[in-house]
PDB file of C-alpha atoms and ligand atoms in Angstrom:
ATOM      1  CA  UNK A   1     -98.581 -63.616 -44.696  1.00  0.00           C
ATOM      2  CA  UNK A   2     -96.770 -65.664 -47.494  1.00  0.00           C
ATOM      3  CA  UNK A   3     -96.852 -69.118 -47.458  1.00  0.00           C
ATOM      4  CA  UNK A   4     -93.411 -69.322 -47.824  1.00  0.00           C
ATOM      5  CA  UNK A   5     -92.945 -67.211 -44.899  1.00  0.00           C
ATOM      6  CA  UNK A   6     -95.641 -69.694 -42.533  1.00  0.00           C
ATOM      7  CA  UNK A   7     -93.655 -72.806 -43.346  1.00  0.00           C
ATOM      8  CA  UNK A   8     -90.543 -70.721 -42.512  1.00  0.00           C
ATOM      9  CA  UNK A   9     -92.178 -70.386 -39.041  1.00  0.00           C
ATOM     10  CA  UNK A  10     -93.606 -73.494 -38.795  1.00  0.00           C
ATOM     11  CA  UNK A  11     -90.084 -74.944 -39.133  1.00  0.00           C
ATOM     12  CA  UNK A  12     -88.631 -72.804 -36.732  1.00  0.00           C
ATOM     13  CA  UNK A  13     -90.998 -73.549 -34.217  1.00  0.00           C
ATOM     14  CA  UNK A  14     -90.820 -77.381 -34.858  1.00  0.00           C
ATOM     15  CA  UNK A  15     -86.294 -76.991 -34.732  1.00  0.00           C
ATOM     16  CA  UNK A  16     -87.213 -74.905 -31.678  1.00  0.00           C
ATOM     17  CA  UNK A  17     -89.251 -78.169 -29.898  1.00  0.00           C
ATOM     18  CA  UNK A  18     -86.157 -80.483 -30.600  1.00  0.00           C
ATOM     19  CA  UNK A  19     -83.591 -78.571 -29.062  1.00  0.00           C
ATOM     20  CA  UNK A  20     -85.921 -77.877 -25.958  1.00  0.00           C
ATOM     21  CA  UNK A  21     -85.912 -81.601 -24.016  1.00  0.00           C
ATOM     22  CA  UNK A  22     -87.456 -81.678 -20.295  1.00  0.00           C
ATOM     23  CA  UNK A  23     -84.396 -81.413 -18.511  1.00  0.00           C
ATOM     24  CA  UNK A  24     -85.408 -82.224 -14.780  1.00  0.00           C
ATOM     25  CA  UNK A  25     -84.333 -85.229 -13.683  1.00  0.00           C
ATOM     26  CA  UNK A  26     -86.687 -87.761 -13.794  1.00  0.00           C
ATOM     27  CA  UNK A  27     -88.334 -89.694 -10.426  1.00  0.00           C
ATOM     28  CA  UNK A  28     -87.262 -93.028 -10.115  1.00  0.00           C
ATOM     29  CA  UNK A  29     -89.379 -95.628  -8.798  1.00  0.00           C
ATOM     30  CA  UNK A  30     -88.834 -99.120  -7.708  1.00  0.00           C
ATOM     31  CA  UNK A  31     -91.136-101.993  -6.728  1.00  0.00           C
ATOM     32  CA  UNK A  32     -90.450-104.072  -2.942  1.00  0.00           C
ATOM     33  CA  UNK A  33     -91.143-107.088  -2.860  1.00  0.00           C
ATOM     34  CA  UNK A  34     -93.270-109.024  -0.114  1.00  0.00           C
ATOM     35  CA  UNK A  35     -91.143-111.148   2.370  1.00  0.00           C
ATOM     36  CA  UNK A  36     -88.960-111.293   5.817  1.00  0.00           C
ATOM     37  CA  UNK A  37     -84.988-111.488   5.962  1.00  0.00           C
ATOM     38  CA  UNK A  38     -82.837-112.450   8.193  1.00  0.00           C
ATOM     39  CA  UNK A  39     -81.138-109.249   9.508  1.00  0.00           C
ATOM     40  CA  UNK A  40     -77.834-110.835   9.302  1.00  0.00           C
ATOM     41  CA  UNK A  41     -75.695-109.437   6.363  1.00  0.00           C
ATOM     42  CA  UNK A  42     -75.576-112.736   4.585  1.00  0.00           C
ATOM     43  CA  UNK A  43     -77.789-112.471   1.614  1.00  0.00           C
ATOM     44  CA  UNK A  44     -80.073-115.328   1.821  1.00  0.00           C
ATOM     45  CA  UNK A  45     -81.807-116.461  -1.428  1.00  0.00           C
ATOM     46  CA  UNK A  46     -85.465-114.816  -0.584  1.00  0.00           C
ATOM     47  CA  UNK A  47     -83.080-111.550  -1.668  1.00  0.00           C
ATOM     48  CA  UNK A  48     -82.835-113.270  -5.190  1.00  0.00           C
ATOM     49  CA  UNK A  49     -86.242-112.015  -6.288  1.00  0.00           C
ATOM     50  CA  UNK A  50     -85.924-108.420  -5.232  1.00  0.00           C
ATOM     51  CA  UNK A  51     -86.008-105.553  -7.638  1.00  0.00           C
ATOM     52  CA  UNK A  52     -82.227-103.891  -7.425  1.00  0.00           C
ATOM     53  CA  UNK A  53     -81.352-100.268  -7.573  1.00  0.00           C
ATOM     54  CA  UNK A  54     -78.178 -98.684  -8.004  1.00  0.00           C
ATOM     55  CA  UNK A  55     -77.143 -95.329  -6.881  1.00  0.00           C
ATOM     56  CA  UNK A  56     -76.255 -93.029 -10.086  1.00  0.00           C
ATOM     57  CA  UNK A  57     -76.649 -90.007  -9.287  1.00  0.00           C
ATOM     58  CA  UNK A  58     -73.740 -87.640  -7.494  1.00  0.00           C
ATOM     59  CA  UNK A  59     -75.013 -85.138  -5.057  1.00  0.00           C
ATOM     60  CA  UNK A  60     -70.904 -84.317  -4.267  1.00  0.00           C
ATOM     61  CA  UNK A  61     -67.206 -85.768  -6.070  1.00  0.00           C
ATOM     62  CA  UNK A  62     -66.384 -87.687  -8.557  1.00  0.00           C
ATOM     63  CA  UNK A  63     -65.766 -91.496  -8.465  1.00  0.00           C
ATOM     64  CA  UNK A  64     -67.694 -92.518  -5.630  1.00  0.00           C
ATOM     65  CA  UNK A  65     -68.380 -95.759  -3.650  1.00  0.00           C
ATOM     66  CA  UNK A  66     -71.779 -97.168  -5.284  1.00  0.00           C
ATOM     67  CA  UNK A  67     -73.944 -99.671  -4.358  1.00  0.00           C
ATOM     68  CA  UNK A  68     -76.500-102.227  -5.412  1.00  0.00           C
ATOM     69  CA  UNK A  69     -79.745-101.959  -3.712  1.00  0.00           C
ATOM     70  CA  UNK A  70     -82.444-104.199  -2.934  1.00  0.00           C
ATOM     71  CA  UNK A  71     -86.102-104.007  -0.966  1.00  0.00           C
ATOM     72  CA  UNK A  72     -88.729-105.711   0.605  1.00  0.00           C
ATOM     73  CA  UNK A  73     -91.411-105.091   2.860  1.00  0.00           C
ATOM     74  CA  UNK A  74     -93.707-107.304   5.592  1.00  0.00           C
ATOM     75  CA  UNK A  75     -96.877-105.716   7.642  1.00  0.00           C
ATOM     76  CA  UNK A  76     -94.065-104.618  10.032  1.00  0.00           C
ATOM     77  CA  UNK A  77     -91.026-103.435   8.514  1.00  0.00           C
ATOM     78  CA  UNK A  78     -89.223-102.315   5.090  1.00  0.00           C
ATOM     79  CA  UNK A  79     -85.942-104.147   4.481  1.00  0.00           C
ATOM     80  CA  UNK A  80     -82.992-102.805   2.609  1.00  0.00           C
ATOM     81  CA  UNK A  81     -80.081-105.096   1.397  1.00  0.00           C
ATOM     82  CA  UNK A  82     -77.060-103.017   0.005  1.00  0.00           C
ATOM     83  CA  UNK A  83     -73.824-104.009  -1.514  1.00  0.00           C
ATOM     84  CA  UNK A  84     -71.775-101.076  -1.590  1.00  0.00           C
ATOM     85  CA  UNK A  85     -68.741-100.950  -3.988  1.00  0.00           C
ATOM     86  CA  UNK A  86     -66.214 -98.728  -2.234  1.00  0.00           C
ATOM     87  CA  UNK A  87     -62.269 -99.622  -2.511  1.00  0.00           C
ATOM     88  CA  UNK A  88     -60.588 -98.318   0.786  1.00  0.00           C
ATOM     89  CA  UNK A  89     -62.447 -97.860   4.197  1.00  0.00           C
ATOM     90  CA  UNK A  90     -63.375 -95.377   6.470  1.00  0.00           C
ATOM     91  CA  UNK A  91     -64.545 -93.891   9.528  1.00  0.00           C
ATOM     92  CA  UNK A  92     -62.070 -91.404  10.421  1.00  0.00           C
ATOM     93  CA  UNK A  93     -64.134 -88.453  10.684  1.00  0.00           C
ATOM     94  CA  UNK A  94     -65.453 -87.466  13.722  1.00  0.00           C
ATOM     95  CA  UNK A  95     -69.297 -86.505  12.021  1.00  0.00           C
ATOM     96  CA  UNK A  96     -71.384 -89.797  11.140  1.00  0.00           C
ATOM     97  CA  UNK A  97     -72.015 -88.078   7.318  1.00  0.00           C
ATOM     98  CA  UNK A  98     -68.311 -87.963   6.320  1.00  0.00           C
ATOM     99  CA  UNK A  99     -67.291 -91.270   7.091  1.00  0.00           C
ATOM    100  CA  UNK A 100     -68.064 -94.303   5.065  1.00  0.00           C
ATOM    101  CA  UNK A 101     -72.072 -94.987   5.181  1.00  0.00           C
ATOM    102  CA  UNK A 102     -75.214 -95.664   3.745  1.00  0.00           C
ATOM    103  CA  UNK A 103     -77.880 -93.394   4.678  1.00  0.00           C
ATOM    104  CA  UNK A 104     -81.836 -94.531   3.795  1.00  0.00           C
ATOM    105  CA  UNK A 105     -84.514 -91.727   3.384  1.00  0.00           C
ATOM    106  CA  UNK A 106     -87.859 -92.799   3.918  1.00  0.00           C
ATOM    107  CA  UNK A 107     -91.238 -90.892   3.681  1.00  0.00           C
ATOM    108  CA  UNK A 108     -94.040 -93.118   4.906  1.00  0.00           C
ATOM    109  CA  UNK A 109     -97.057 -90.810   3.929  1.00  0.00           C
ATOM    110  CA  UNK A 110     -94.883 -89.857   0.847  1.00  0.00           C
ATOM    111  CA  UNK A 111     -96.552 -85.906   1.308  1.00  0.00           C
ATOM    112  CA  UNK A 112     -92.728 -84.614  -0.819  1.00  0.00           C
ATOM    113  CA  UNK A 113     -92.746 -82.352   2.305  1.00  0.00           C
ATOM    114  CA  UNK A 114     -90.100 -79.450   1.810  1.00  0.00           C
ATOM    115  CA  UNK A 115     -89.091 -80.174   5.859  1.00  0.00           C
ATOM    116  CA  UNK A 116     -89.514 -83.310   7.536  1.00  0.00           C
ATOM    117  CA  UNK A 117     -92.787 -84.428   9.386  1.00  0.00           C
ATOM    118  CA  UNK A 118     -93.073 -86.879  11.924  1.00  0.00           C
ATOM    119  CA  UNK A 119     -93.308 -89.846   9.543  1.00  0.00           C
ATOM    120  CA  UNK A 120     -89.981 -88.753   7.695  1.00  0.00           C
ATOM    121  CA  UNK A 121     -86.729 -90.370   8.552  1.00  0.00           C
ATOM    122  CA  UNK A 122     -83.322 -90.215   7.977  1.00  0.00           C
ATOM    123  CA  UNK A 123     -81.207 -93.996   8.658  1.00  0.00           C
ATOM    124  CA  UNK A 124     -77.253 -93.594   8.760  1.00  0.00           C
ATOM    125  CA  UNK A 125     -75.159 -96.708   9.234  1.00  0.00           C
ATOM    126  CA  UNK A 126     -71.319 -96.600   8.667  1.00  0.00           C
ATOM    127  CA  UNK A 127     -69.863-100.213   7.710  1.00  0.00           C
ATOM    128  CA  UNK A 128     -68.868-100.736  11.329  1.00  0.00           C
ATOM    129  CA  UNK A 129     -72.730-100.927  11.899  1.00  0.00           C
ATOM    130  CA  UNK A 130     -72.881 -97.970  14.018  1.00  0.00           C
ATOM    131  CA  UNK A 131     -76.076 -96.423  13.346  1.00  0.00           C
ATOM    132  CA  UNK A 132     -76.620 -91.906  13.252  1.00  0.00           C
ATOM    133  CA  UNK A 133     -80.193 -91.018  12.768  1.00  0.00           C
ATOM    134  CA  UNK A 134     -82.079 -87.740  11.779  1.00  0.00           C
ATOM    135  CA  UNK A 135     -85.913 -87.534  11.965  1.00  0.00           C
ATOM    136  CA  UNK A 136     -88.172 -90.187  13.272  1.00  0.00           C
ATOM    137  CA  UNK A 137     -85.424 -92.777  12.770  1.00  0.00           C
ATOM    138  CA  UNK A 138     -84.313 -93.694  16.044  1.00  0.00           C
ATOM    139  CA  UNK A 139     -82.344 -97.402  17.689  1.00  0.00           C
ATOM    140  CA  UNK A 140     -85.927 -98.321  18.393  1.00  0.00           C
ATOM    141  CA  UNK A 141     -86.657 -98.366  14.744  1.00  0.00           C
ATOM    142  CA  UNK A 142     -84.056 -99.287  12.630  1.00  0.00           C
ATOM    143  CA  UNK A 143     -81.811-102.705  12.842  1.00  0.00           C
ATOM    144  CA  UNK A 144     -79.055-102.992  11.198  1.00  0.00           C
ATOM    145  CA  UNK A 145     -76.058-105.842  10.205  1.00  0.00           C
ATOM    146  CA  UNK A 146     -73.202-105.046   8.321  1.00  0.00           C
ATOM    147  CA  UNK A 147     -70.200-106.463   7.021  1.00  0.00           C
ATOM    148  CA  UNK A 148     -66.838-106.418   4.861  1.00  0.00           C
ATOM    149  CA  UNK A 149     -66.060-107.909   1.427  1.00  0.00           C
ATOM    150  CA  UNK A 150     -63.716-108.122  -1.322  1.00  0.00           C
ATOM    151  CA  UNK A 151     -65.554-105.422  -2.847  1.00  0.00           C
ATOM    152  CA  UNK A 152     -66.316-103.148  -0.043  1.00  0.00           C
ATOM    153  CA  UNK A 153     -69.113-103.429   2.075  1.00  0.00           C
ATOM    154  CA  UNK A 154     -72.500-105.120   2.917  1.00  0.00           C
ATOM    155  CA  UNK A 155     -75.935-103.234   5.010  1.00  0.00           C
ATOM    156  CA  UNK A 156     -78.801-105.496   5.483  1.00  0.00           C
ATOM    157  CA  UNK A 157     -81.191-103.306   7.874  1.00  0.00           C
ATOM    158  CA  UNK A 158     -84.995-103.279   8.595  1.00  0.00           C
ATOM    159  CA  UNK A 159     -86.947-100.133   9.082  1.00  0.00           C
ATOM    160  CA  UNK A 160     -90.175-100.422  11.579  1.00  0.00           C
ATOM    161  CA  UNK A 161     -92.823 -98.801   9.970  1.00  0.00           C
ATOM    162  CA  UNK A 162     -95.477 -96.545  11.708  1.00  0.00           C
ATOM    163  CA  UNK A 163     -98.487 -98.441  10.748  1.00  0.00           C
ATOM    164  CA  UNK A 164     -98.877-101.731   9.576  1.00  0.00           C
ATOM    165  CA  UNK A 165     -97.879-101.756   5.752  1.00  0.00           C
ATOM    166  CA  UNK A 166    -100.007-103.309   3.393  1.00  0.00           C
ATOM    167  CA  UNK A 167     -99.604-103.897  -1.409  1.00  0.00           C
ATOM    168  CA  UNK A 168    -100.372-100.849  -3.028  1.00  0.00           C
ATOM    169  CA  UNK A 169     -98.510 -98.506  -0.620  1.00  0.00           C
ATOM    170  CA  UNK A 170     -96.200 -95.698  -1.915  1.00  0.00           C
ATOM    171  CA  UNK A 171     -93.578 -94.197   0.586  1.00  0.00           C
ATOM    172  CA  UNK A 172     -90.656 -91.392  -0.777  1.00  0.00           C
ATOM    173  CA  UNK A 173     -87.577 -93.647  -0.338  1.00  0.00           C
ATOM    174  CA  UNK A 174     -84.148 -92.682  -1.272  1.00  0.00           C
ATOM    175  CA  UNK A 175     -80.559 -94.227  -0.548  1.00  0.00           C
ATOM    176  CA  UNK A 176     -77.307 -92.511  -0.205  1.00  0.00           C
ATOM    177  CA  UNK A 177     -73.515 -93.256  -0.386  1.00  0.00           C
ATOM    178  CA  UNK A 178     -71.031 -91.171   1.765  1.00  0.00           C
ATOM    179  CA  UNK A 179     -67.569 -91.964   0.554  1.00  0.00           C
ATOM    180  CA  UNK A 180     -64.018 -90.758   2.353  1.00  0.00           C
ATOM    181  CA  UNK A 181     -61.683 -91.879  -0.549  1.00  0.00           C
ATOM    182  CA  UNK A 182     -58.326 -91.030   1.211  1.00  0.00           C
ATOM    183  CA  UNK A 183     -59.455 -92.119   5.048  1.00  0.00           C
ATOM    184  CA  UNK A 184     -58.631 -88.197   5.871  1.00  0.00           C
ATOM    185  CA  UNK A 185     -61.643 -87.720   7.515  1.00  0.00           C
ATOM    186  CA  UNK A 186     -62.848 -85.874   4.892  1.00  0.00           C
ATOM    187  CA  UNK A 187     -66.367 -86.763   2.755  1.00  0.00           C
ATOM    188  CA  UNK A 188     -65.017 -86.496  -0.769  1.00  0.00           C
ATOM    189  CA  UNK A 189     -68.455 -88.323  -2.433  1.00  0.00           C
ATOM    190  CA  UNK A 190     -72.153 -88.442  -2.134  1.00  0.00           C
ATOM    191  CA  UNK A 191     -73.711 -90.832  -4.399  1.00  0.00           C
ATOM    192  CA  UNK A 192     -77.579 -91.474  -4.129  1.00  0.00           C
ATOM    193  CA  UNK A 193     -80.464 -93.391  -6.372  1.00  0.00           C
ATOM    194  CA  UNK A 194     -82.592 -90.386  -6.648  1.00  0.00           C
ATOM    195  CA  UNK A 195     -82.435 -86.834  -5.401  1.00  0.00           C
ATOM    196  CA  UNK A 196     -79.331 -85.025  -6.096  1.00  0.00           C
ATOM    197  CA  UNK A 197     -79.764 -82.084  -4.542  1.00  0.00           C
ATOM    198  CA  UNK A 198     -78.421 -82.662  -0.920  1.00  0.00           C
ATOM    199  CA  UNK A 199     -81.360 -82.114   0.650  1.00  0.00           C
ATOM    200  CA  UNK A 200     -82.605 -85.477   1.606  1.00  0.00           C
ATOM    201  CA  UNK A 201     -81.720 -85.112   5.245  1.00  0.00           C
ATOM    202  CA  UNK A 202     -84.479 -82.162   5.478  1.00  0.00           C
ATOM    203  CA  UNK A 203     -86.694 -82.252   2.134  1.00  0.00           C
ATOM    204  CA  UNK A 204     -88.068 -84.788   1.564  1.00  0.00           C
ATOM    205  CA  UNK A 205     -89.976 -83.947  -2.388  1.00  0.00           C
ATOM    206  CA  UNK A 206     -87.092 -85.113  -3.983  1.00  0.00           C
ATOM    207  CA  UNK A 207     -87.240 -88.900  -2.744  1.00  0.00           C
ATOM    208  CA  UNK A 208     -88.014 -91.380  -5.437  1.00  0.00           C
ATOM    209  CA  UNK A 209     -90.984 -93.622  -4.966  1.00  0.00           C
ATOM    210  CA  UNK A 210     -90.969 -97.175  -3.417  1.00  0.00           C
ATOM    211  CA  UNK A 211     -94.212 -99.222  -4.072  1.00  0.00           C
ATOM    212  CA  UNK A 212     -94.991-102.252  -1.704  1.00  0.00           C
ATOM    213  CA  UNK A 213     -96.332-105.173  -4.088  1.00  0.00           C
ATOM    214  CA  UNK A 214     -96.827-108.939  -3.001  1.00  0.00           C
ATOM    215  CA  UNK A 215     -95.342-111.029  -6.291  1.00  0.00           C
ATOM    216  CA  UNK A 216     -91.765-111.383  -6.619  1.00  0.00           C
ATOM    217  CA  UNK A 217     -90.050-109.992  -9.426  1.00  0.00           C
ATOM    218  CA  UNK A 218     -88.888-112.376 -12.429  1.00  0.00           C
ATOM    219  CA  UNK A 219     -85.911-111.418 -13.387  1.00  0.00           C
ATOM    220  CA  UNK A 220     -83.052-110.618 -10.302  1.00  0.00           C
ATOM    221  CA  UNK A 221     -81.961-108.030 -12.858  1.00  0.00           C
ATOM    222  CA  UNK A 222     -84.603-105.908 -14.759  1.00  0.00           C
ATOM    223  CA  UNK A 223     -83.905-105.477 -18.186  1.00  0.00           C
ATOM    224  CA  UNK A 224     -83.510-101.973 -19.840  1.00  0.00           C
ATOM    225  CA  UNK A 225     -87.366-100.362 -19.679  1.00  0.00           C
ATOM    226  CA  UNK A 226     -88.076-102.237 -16.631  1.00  0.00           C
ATOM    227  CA  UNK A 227     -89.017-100.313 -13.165  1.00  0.00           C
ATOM    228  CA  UNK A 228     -84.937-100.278 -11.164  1.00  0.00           C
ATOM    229  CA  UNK A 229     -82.886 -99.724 -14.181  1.00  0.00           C
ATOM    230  CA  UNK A 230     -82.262 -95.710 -15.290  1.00  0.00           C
ATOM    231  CA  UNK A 231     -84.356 -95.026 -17.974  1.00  0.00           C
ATOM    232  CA  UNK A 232     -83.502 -92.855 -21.064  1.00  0.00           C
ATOM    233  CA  UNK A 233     -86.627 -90.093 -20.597  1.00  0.00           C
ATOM    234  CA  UNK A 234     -88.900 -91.546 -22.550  1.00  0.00           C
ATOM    235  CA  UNK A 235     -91.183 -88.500 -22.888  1.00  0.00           C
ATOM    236  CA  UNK A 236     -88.462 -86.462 -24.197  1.00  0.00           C
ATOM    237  CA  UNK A 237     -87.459 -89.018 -27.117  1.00  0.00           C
ATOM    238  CA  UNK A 238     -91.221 -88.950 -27.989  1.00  0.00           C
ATOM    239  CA  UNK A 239     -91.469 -85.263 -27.904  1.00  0.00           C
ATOM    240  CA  UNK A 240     -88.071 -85.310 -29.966  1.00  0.00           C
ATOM    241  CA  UNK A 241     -89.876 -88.122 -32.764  1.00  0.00           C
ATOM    242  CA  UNK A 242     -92.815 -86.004 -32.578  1.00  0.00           C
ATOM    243  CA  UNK A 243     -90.801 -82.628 -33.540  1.00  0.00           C
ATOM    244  CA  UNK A 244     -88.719 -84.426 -35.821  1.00  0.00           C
ATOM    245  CA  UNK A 245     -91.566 -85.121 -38.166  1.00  0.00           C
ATOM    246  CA  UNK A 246     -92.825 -81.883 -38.351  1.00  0.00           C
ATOM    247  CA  UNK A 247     -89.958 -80.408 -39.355  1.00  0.00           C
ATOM    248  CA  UNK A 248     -89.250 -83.520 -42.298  1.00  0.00           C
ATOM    249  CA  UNK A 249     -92.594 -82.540 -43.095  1.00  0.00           C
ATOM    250  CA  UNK A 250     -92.476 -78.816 -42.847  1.00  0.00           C
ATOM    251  CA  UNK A 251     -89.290 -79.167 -44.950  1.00  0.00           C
ATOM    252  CA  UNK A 252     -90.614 -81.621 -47.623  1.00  0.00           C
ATOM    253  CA  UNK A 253     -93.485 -79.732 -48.274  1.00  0.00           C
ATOM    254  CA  UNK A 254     -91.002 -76.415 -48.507  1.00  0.00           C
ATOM    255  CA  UNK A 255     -88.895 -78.185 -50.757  1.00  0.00           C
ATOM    256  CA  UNK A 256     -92.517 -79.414 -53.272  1.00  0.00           C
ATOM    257  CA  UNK A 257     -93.397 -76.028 -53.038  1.00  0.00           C
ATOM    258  CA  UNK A 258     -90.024 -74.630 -54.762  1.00  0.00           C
ATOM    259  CA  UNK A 259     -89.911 -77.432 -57.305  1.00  0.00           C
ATOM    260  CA  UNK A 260     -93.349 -76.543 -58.346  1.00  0.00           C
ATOM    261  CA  UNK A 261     -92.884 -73.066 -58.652  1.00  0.00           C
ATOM    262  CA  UNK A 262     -89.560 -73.601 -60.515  1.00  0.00           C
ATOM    263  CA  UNK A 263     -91.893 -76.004 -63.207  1.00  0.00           C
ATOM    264  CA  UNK A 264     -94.547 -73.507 -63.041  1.00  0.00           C
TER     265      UNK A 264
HETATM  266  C1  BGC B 301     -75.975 -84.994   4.303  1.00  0.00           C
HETATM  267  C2  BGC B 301     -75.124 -84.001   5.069  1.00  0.00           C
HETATM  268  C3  BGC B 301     -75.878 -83.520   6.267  1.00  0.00           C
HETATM  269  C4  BGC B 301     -76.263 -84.680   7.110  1.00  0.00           C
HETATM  270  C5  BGC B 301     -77.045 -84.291   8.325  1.00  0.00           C
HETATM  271  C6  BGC B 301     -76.397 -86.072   5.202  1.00  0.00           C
HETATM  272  O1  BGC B 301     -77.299 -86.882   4.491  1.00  0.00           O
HETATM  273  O2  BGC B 301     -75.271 -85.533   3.214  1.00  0.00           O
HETATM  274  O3  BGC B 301     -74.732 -82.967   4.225  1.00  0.00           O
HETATM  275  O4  BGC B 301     -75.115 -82.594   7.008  1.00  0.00           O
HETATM  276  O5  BGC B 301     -77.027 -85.602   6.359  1.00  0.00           O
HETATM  277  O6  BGC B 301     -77.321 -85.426   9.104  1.00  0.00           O
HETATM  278 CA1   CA B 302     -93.863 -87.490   5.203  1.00  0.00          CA
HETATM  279 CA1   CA B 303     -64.384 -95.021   1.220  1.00  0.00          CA
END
C-alpha cells in the first residue's frame, strides 16, 4: 500500500471520529444535602445551601413551565423544594397528568428497572396541593405544601423513605413539569431534569442519579462544571480534541511529504 494512500486513510478515519460525537443524552446527577425543612412552602434559609436543578429537557411542547429544584435528605425522608416558572394556571383537566403539576420519580434501590418495583414511585402534586400517585407513592408517604407567586408556583414536599437513609446513598430521582398553557384542559408541555422519553411513570433506567451527602454545598448556585448545572459532554469534546489532532497531524505530515518530494 502507498504511503500516500495510508495517510489518505488515516485521515479519513480521524475526519470520520469528529463527525461521530456520543449522542445519548447524558445522566445527570445531583448531590442532596443533609438537613430537615419545614414542609410549609416558605423557603426557609437551611434551603440556601442546597444544590439546584432545573428542568431542561422536553419530553412534550414547546415553551413550557420550568422550575428550579432543590434537595435534601434526613434518616427519614428526601425533601424536594421547587419553584416552578409557569405564567397562567391550571387544573382544568379532569386527569391529574394534564393539569398543572410537578411530578417526582424516585428509585430507592436505583436497580434502572424497565417497570417499576416496589421501591419505585411516582409523586404528582398539582399547585392546589392535591396530590395523584403511581407506584409505591401513596398519602402515607408523601407530604406536600404548595403555593402561588408572582412567578407561578411553589412545591415543598417530603418523601418517606423505605429504610432509614444514610451519606453515600444513590437513588434514580427525576422531576417533571406538566404544563396546560391555555387552561383548556389540555397538557400542552412536559418538561423534566432528566429522562426525556416519557417513560418515567413506568421505567424507571432513565432517572438521573441523586446522591445523599452530609456537607452543604458552597455556592447556592454551582458554577458551570459543577454537579446541577447541564454540562457540555465532556467526553465528546475530548474525543473531538483527540481526533482533531490526528487529523492536523495526519495532514501536516501529508503536506511534508509533498514538499519533499517536490524538492526531491
Ligand atoms: C406521564 C403521563 C402518564 C401519567 C400516568 C405522567 O408522568 O407524563 O403520560 O399517563 O404519568 O400517571
Ligand atoms: Ca427500584
Ligand atoms: Ca400552566
Amino acid at each position: 500500500m502507498g504511503k500516500k494512500f495510508s495517510l489518505f486513510i488515516v485521515a479519513l478515519l480521524a475526519l470520520n471520529l469528529l463527525i461521530s460525537p456520543v449522542s445519548a443524552e447524558d445522566l445527570l446527577k445531583t448531590d442532596a444535602i443533609f438537613g430537615t425543612p419545614e414542609i410549609d412552602a416558605e423557603k426557609d434559609d437551611i434551603w440556601d445551601g442546597a444544590n439546584v436543578i432545573k428542568t431542561e429537557r422536553y419530553v412534550e411542547g414547546s415553551d413550557a413551565a420550568w422550575a428550579e429544584v432543590r434537595t435534601m435528605w434526613d434518616e427519614e425522608n428526601l425533601y424536594v423544594y421547587a419553584e416552578v416558572h409557569d405564567g397562567s394556571l391550571s387544573v382544568k383537566s379532569e386527569n391529574d397528568w394534564e393539569q398543572d403539576s410537578v411530578e417526582v420519580f424516585l428509585d430507592q434501590n436505583n436497580a434502572k428497572s424497565a417497570t417499576f418495583e416496589d421501591d419505585d414511585g411516582q409523586y404528582r402534586v398539582n399547585y392546589e396541593n392535591k396530590q395523584s400517585y403511581g407506584g409505591v407513592a401513596s398519602a402515607d408517604n408523601f407530604t406536600t405544601a404548595t403555593k402561588t407567586t408572582d412567578f407561578g408556583y411553589v412545591v415543598e414536599a417530603a418523601i418517606k423513605l423505605a429504610s432509614a437513609a444514610s451519606e453515600g446513598t444513590v437513588f434514580g430521582f427525576d422531576f417533571q413539569i406538566n404544563d396546560d398553557k391555555d387552561d383548556d384542559g389540555v397538557r400542552d408541555a412536559v418538561i423534566i431534569w432528566n429522562d426525556s422519553s416519557g417513560q418515567s411513570f413506568q421505567n424507571t433506567s432513565g432517572f438521573g442519579e441523586l446522591t445523599l451527602v452530609k456537607e452543604a454545598a458552597s455556592d447556592e448556585t454551582p458554577a458551570a462544571g459543577e454537579e446541577g448545572e447541564k454540562l457540555p459532554n465532556t467526553s465528546t469534546a475530548m474525543y473531538n480534541i483527540l481526533a482533531l489532532g490526528l487529523v492536523s497531524i495526519t495532514l501536516g505530515g501529508f503536506v511534508l511529504f509533498k514538499m519533499k518530494k517536490r524538492t526531491a
